[in-house]
Amino acid sequence: MGLHLYDTASRAVRPFHPKTPGEVGIYLCGATVQGSPHIGHLRSSIAVDILRRWLERSGQRVTLIRNVTDIDDKILAKAADAGQPWWAWAHRYEREFSEAYAALNVRPPTYEPRATGHITEMVELMESLVDRGHAYPGDPGNVWFDVRSWSDYGELTHQRPENLVSEEDGVEPPADKRDPLDFALWKAPKGGEPETAAWPTPYGRGRPGWHLECSAMARKYLGESFDIHAGGIDLRFPHHENEQAQSRAAGWGFAGHWFHNAWVTVSGEKMSKSLGNSLIVGEVLREADPVLLRYALSAVHYRSTLEYTPGVSLIEAGAAWERITGFVSRAIQIDDGAAGPVADVALPEGFASAMNDDVNVSAALAVVHETVRAGNSALAAGAAATQEALAARGMLDVLGLDPLDPHWAAASGSDASRAALDVLVRAVLDERARARAEKDWARADALRDRLAEAGVLVEDGADGARWSLR
RNA sequence: CGUGCUGUGGCCGAGUGGUCGAGGCGCCGGUCUGCAAAACCGGAGACGCGGGUUCGAGUCCCGCCAGUACGUCCA
């Protein structure tokens, strides 16, 4: 069975076939860099990272475009409140996002375009839409998309325009807007907004509306039609609906598959600033190992709501992770072939079919754990577990979680410090071995406790003691 | 109100209509061990409620309850 993916537009799991065999284009709505990334933002990028890794593992060449929205109302407002240039504000948080992605081993996209770098492409699209009769200029600087002119409007989220008319918002729509449903392609500067946040267009100076950038950039880098458009489920409407409407109204095919990930909840509620329950990545990582956060954010199927319980989710991830890394390191001890490259290792059938079934990571992880158990059984029986270790690592690599991935290995210290520590710990363990030989259990236990206080975990085995940091 | 989603053991979470159901955490017992840890073996424990379709439903349909997302310049 080849890869099947759920498609939001058709509300069904469909076979995935790239438009060009062997090559996959993915557009991911990245961050609006108005604030620090929280773990919900990261879930989206991890879900796509896993999809991308699996596609590549399956022999596809993937072009992944993840944009940065570096101009919008909130960025302007927050920067103004803080007395900073909007571009400085945006870039500060763009860097925070980049650091968060890197910390969680999210591989960089093929390209990461910024909205402000694509004004020309946006203006071209806008002109095309006006020419085709699907958009109209309003007050100077304002350009609106004419929703009623596009009969397929609502096809992505299966809504009828007549049901979309908001009830009583109390807010009067702008006078130059012909229909309340129309959305902005271009916005005239509001009072007090800086000159640097406006660009000239045939319709007056202004700045991009929220949706236009993604249509323009997706076309520039992936073409008029491309394979997968990804993003958080809350972007379906209005953002993606509008993107699709304006792109298709311009005559483009746009996305073949819509890949939307569910959100992260804390205590059953979506993270949001107003609830004050946002878990900022930087703060979580201050006391948590990034690999555990990645594990926790990966383990649940991407379309299921992920219930994140502080103090529980990471501990559970930690238990699973220790089990996996413990097995891998034991397997390597018996045969360092288990530390070999995994790029071409054959993966278990069950894993492949789980991944092909709409990227079912939960089911795939079950295969990983079964493999680990089989490997541990082999080790317990005195055999080597090289094949099991390589298979487990190969599967984990698809999830970005190979324990020997240099990204994670680097976090555990340099080789030199590691070697120095090993000499010191060995000295204590040798002393403890002598005490044990003399059946001086009190002394042996005291030495073990000393090491434990320093964070060194000692485990006795048939062929001596092993130590690890915890 | 409209468009959706979710409800599976103490917790997190898979699940194709058909031997009542994966995996992880936790718990209980056992093996190993000076003890511990790890590992392995075994065990207890669940399909929101009510109807319907079917020979047979966690799995399809309807209703209800509960929670939740989005509904135009607001991830």
PDB file of N, CA, C and O in Angstrom, chain A residues 92-137:
ATOM      1  N   ARG A  92      12.989  39.410  15.661  1.00  0.00           N
ATOM      2  CA  ARG A  92      13.309  38.836  16.968  1.00  0.00           C
ATOM      3  C   ARG A  92      12.564  37.517  17.167  1.00  0.00           C
ATOM      4  O   ARG A  92      13.123  36.514  17.583  1.00  0.00           O
ATOM      5  N   TYR A  93      11.279  37.525  16.832  1.00  0.00           N
ATOM      6  CA  TYR A  93      10.503  36.291  17.050  1.00  0.00           C
ATOM      7  C   TYR A  93      10.745  35.263  15.958  1.00  0.00           C
ATOM      8  O   TYR A  93      10.637  34.068  16.200  1.00  0.00           O
ATOM      9  N   GLU A  94      11.100  35.740  14.777  1.00  0.00           N
ATOM     10  CA  GLU A  94      11.483  34.771  13.747  1.00  0.00           C
ATOM     11  C   GLU A  94      12.679  33.957  14.232  1.00  0.00           C
ATOM     12  O   GLU A  94      12.736  32.734  14.064  1.00  0.00           O
ATOM     13  N   ARG A  95      13.618  34.638  14.869  1.00  0.00           N
ATOM     14  CA  ARG A  95      14.787  33.906  15.386  1.00  0.00           C
ATOM     15  C   ARG A  95      14.368  32.933  16.483  1.00  0.00           C
ATOM     16  O   ARG A  95      14.900  31.829  16.572  1.00  0.00           O
ATOM     17  N   GLU A  96      13.422  33.359  17.315  1.00  0.00           N
ATOM     18  CA  GLU A  96      12.973  32.431  18.366  1.00  0.00           C
ATOM     19  C   GLU A  96      12.357  31.169  17.773  1.00  0.00           C
ATOM     20  O   GLU A  96      12.560  30.063  18.267  1.00  0.00           O
ATOM     21  N   PHE A  97      11.585  31.364  16.724  1.00  0.00           N
ATOM     22  CA  PHE A  97      10.997  30.191  16.069  1.00  0.00           C
ATOM     23  C   PHE A  97      12.096  29.301  15.494  1.00  0.00           C
ATOM     24  O   PHE A  97      12.052  28.081  15.639  1.00  0.00           O
ATOM     25  N   SER A  98      13.067  29.926  14.858  1.00  0.00           N
ATOM     26  CA  SER A  98      14.147  29.139  14.258  1.00  0.00           C
ATOM     27  C   SER A  98      14.874  28.327  15.318  1.00  0.00           C
ATOM     28  O   SER A  98      15.205  27.155  15.114  1.00  0.00           O
ATOM     29  N   GLU A  99      15.108  28.964  16.467  1.00  0.00           N
ATOM     30  CA  GLU A  99      15.802  28.247  17.540  1.00  0.00           C
ATOM     31  C   GLU A  99      14.958  27.088  18.047  1.00  0.00           C
ATOM     32  O   GLU A  99      15.472  26.010  18.346  1.00  0.00           O
ATOM     33  N   ALA A 100      13.654  27.310  18.139  1.00  0.00           N
ATOM     34  CA  ALA A 100      12.778  26.256  18.633  1.00  0.00           C
ATOM     35  C   ALA A 100      12.745  25.079  17.648  1.00  0.00           C
ATOM     36  O   ALA A 100      12.828  23.910  18.043  1.00  0.00           O
ATOM     37  N   TYR A 101      12.630  25.395  16.361  1.00  0.00           N
ATOM     38  CA  TYR A 101      12.648  24.323  15.358  1.00  0.00           C
ATOM     39  C   TYR A 101      13.938  23.523  15.470  1.00  0.00           C
ATOM     40  O   TYR A 101      13.933  22.289  15.468  1.00  0.00           O
ATOM     41  N   ALA A 102      15.039  24.245  15.558  1.00  0.00           N
ATOM     42  CA  ALA A 102      16.337  23.565  15.598  1.00  0.00           C
ATOM     43  C   ALA A 102      16.460  22.704  16.846  1.00  0.00           C
ATOM     44  O   ALA A 102      16.944  21.576  16.791  1.00  0.00           O
ATOM     45  N   ALA A 103      15.976  23.234  17.974  1.00  0.00           N
ATOM     46  CA  ALA A 103      16.107  22.495  19.225  1.00  0.00           C
ATOM     47  C   ALA A 103      15.363  21.165  19.145  1.00  0.00           C
ATOM     48  O   ALA A 103      15.782  20.177  19.746  1.00  0.00           O
ATOM     49  N   LEU A 104      14.264  21.152  18.413  1.00  0.00           N
ATOM     50  CA  LEU A 104      13.457  19.933  18.348  1.00  0.00           C
ATOM     51  C   LEU A 104      13.786  19.079  17.127  1.00  0.00           C
ATOM     52  O   LEU A 104      13.051  18.161  16.791  1.00  0.00           O
ATOM     53  N   ASN A 105      14.895  19.392  16.482  1.00  0.00           N
ATOM     54  CA  ASN A 105      15.352  18.567  15.356  1.00  0.00           C
ATOM     55  C   ASN A 105      14.363  18.578  14.186  1.00  0.00           C
ATOM     56  O   ASN A 105      14.208  17.582  13.486  1.00  0.00           O
ATOM     57  N   VAL A 106      13.696  19.703  14.012  1.00  0.00           N
ATOM     58  CA  VAL A 106      12.874  19.884  12.816  1.00  0.00           C
ATOM     59  C   VAL A 106      13.813  20.319  11.701  1.00  0.00           C
ATOM     60  O   VAL A 106      14.487  21.346  11.830  1.00  0.00           O
ATOM     61  N   ARG A 107      13.890  19.529  10.653  1.00  0.00           N
ATOM     62  CA  ARG A 107      14.851  19.851   9.605  1.00  0.00           C
ATOM     63  C   ARG A 107      14.429  21.128   8.885  1.00  0.00           C
ATOM     64  O   ARG A 107      13.231  21.371   8.680  1.00  0.00           O
ATOM     65  N   PRO A 108      15.386  21.937   8.534  1.00  0.00           N
ATOM     66  CA  PRO A 108      15.047  23.203   7.877  1.00  0.00           C
ATOM     67  C   PRO A 108      14.301  22.937   6.577  1.00  0.00           C
ATOM     68  O   PRO A 108      14.578  21.956   5.897  1.00  0.00           O
ATOM     69  N   PRO A 109      13.371  23.803   6.245  1.00  0.00           N
ATOM     70  CA  PRO A 109      12.676  23.640   4.967  1.00  0.00           C
ATOM     71  C   PRO A 109      13.634  23.885   3.815  1.00  0.00           C
ATOM     72  O   PRO A 109      14.735  24.399   4.003  1.00  0.00           O
ATOM     73  N   THR A 110      13.191  23.534   2.629  1.00  0.00           N
ATOM     74  CA  THR A 110      14.010  23.802   1.452  1.00  0.00           C
ATOM     75  C   THR A 110      14.223  25.304   1.312  1.00  0.00           C
ATOM     76  O   THR A 110      15.302  25.772   0.961  1.00  0.00           O
ATOM     77  N   TYR A 111      13.167  26.049   1.593  1.00  0.00           N
ATOM     78  CA  TYR A 111      13.284  27.497   1.570  1.00  0.00           C
ATOM     79  C   TYR A 111      12.253  28.077   2.527  1.00  0.00           C
ATOM     80  O   TYR A 111      11.209  27.463   2.773  1.00  0.00           O
ATOM     81  N   GLU A 112      12.590  29.237   3.057  1.00  0.00           N
ATOM     82  CA  GLU A 112      11.738  29.869   4.059  1.00  0.00           C
ATOM     83  C   GLU A 112      11.487  31.319   3.645  1.00  0.00           C
ATOM     84  O   GLU A 112      12.195  32.222   4.091  1.00  0.00           O
ATOM     85  N   PRO A 113      10.514  31.544   2.784  1.00  0.00           N
ATOM     86  CA  PRO A 113      10.293  32.895   2.271  1.00  0.00           C
ATOM     87  C   PRO A 113       9.537  33.775   3.263  1.00  0.00           C
ATOM     88  O   PRO A 113       8.683  33.308   4.015  1.00  0.00           O
ATOM     89  N   ARG A 114       9.874  35.056   3.243  1.00  0.00           N
ATOM     90  CA  ARG A 114       9.152  36.021   4.083  1.00  0.00           C
ATOM     91  C   ARG A 114       8.129  36.770   3.233  1.00  0.00           C
ATOM     92  O   ARG A 114       8.387  37.086   2.073  1.00  0.00           O
ATOM     93  N   ALA A 115       7.055  37.095   3.867  1.00  0.00           N
ATOM     94  CA  ALA A 115       6.005  37.831   3.162  1.00  0.00           C
ATOM     95  C   ALA A 115       6.550  39.136   2.581  1.00  0.00           C
ATOM     96  O   ALA A 115       6.303  39.465   1.419  1.00  0.00           O
ATOM     97  N   THR A 116       7.327  39.868   3.384  1.00  0.00           N
ATOM     98  CA  THR A 116       7.760  41.193   2.922  1.00  0.00           C
ATOM     99  C   THR A 116       8.740  41.103   1.761  1.00  0.00           C
ATOM    100  O   THR A 116       9.013  42.110   1.114  1.00  0.00           O
ATOM    101  N   GLY A 117       9.258  39.918   1.516  1.00  0.00           N
ATOM    102  CA  GLY A 117      10.159  39.758   0.383  1.00  0.00           C
ATOM    103  C   GLY A 117       9.427  39.444  -0.909  1.00  0.00           C
ATOM    104  O   GLY A 117      10.065  39.221  -1.942  1.00  0.00           O
ATOM    105  N   HIS A 118       8.107  39.408  -0.864  1.00  0.00           N
ATOM    106  CA  HIS A 118       7.338  38.979  -2.034  1.00  0.00           C
ATOM    107  C   HIS A 118       6.202  39.932  -2.376  1.00  0.00           C
ATOM    108  O   HIS A 118       5.147  39.526  -2.850  1.00  0.00           O
ATOM    109  N   ILE A 119       6.474  41.211  -2.132  1.00  0.00           N
ATOM    110  CA  ILE A 119       5.458  42.228  -2.424  1.00  0.00           C
ATOM    111  C   ILE A 119       5.133  42.240  -3.924  1.00  0.00           C
ATOM    112  O   ILE A 119       3.968  42.298  -4.321  1.00  0.00           O
ATOM    113  N   THR A 120       6.172  42.137  -4.724  1.00  0.00           N
ATOM    114  CA  THR A 120       5.955  42.201  -6.178  1.00  0.00           C
ATOM    115  C   THR A 120       5.047  41.064  -6.643  1.00  0.00           C
ATOM    116  O   THR A 120       4.108  41.273  -7.417  1.00  0.00           O
ATOM    117  N   GLU A 121       5.334  39.867  -6.165  1.00  0.00           N
ATOM    118  CA  GLU A 121       4.524  38.717  -6.569  1.00  0.00           C
ATOM    119  C   GLU A 121       3.073  38.895  -6.113  1.00  0.00           C
ATOM    120  O   GLU A 121       2.138  38.507  -6.815  1.00  0.00           O
ATOM    121  N   MET A 122       2.906  39.466  -4.944  1.00  0.00           N
ATOM    122  CA  MET A 122       1.550  39.661  -4.433  1.00  0.00           C
ATOM    123  C   MET A 122       0.795  40.692  -5.269  1.00  0.00           C
ATOM    124  O   MET A 122      -0.382  40.518  -5.583  1.00  0.00           O
ATOM    125  N   VAL A 123       1.496  41.766  -5.618  1.00  0.00           N
ATOM    126  CA  VAL A 123       0.840  42.811  -6.409  1.00  0.00           C
ATOM    127  C   VAL A 123       0.436  42.247  -7.764  1.00  0.00           C
ATOM    128  O   VAL A 123      -0.654  42.531  -8.282  1.00  0.00           O
ATOM    129  N   GLU A 124       1.298  41.415  -8.336  1.00  0.00           N
ATOM    130  CA  GLU A 124       0.965  40.802  -9.628  1.00  0.00           C
ATOM    131  C   GLU A 124      -0.298  39.954  -9.525  1.00  0.00           C
ATOM    132  O   GLU A 124      -1.179  40.004 -10.382  1.00  0.00           O
ATOM    133  N   LEU A 125      -0.364  39.168  -8.469  1.00  0.00           N
ATOM    134  CA  LEU A 125      -1.551  38.330  -8.277  1.00  0.00           C
ATOM    135  C   LEU A 125      -2.798  39.195  -8.102  1.00  0.00           C
ATOM    136  O   LEU A 125      -3.864  38.926  -8.662  1.00  0.00           O
ATOM    137  N   MET A 126      -2.623  40.251  -7.330  1.00  0.00           N
ATOM    138  CA  MET A 126      -3.746  41.142  -7.060  1.00  0.00           C
ATOM    139  C   MET A 126      -4.249  41.790  -8.357  1.00  0.00           C
ATOM    140  O   MET A 126      -5.453  41.848  -8.615  1.00  0.00           O
ATOM    141  N   GLU A 127      -3.315  42.229  -9.187  1.00  0.00           N
ATOM    142  CA  GLU A 127      -3.708  42.847 -10.466  1.00  0.00           C
ATOM    143  C   GLU A 127      -4.449  41.841 -11.334  1.00  0.00           C
ATOM    144  O   GLU A 127      -5.439  42.169 -11.992  1.00  0.00           O
ATOM    145  N   SER A 128      -3.942  40.624 -11.313  1.00  0.00           N
ATOM    146  CA  SER A 128      -4.582  39.589 -12.106  1.00  0.00           C
ATOM    147  C   SER A 128      -6.024  39.366 -11.634  1.00  0.00           C
ATOM    148  O   SER A 128      -6.946  39.217 -12.443  1.00  0.00           O
ATOM    149  N   LEU A 129      -6.215  39.372 -10.337  1.00  0.00           N
ATOM    150  CA  LEU A 129      -7.554  39.144  -9.799  1.00  0.00           C
ATOM    151  C   LEU A 129      -8.492  40.306 -10.134  1.00  0.00           C
ATOM    152  O   LEU A 129      -9.669  40.105 -10.431  1.00  0.00           O
ATOM    153  N   VAL A 130      -7.946  41.512 -10.114  1.00  0.00           N
ATOM    154  CA  VAL A 130      -8.774  42.663 -10.486  1.00  0.00           C
ATOM    155  C   VAL A 130      -9.145  42.560 -11.960  1.00  0.00           C
ATOM    156  O   VAL A 130     -10.302  42.750 -12.348  1.00  0.00           O
ATOM    157  N   ASP A 131      -8.145  42.218 -12.789  1.00  0.00           N
ATOM    158  CA  ASP A 131      -8.400  42.091 -14.234  1.00  0.00           C
ATOM    159  C   ASP A 131      -9.466  41.045 -14.516  1.00  0.00           C
ATOM    160  O   ASP A 131     -10.280  41.189 -15.435  1.00  0.00           O
ATOM    161  N   ARG A 132      -9.441  39.994 -13.766  1.00  0.00           N
ATOM    162  CA  ARG A 132     -10.369  38.899 -14.015  1.00  0.00           C
ATOM    163  C   ARG A 132     -11.747  39.147 -13.382  1.00  0.00           C
ATOM    164  O   ARG A 132     -12.637  38.297 -13.480  1.00  0.00           O
ATOM    165  N   GLY A 133     -11.860  40.237 -12.684  1.00  0.00           N
ATOM    166  CA  GLY A 133     -13.156  40.573 -12.111  1.00  0.00           C
ATOM    167  C   GLY A 133     -13.445  39.890 -10.787  1.00  0.00           C
ATOM    168  O   GLY A 133     -14.593  39.783 -10.363  1.00  0.00           O
ATOM    169  N   HIS A 134     -12.391  39.429 -10.111  1.00  0.00           N
ATOM    170  CA  HIS A 134     -12.611  38.770  -8.819  1.00  0.00           C
ATOM    171  C   HIS A 134     -12.134  39.626  -7.655  1.00  0.00           C
ATOM    172  O   HIS A 134     -12.162  39.181  -6.509  1.00  0.00           O
ATOM    173  N   ALA A 135     -11.676  40.824  -7.974  1.00  0.00           N
ATOM    174  CA  ALA A 135     -11.241  41.720  -6.900  1.00  0.00           C
ATOM    175  C   ALA A 135     -11.476  43.152  -7.371  1.00  0.00           C
ATOM    176  O   ALA A 135     -11.569  43.415  -8.565  1.00  0.00           O
ATOM    177  N   TYR A 136     -11.578  44.050  -6.407  1.00  0.00           N
ATOM    178  CA  TYR A 136     -11.834  45.451  -6.756  1.00  0.00           C
ATOM    179  C   TYR A 136     -11.155  46.358  -5.739  1.00  0.00           C
ATOM    180  O   TYR A 136     -11.076  46.022  -4.555  1.00  0.00           O
ATOM    181  N   PRO A 137     -10.635  47.483  -6.206  1.00  0.00           N
ATOM    182  CA  PRO A 137     -10.060  48.428  -5.261  1.00  0.00           C
ATOM    183  C   PRO A 137     -11.153  49.198  -4.525  1.00  0.00           C
ATOM    184  O   PRO A 137     -12.220  49.471  -5.098  1.00  0.00           O
TER     185      PRO A 137
END
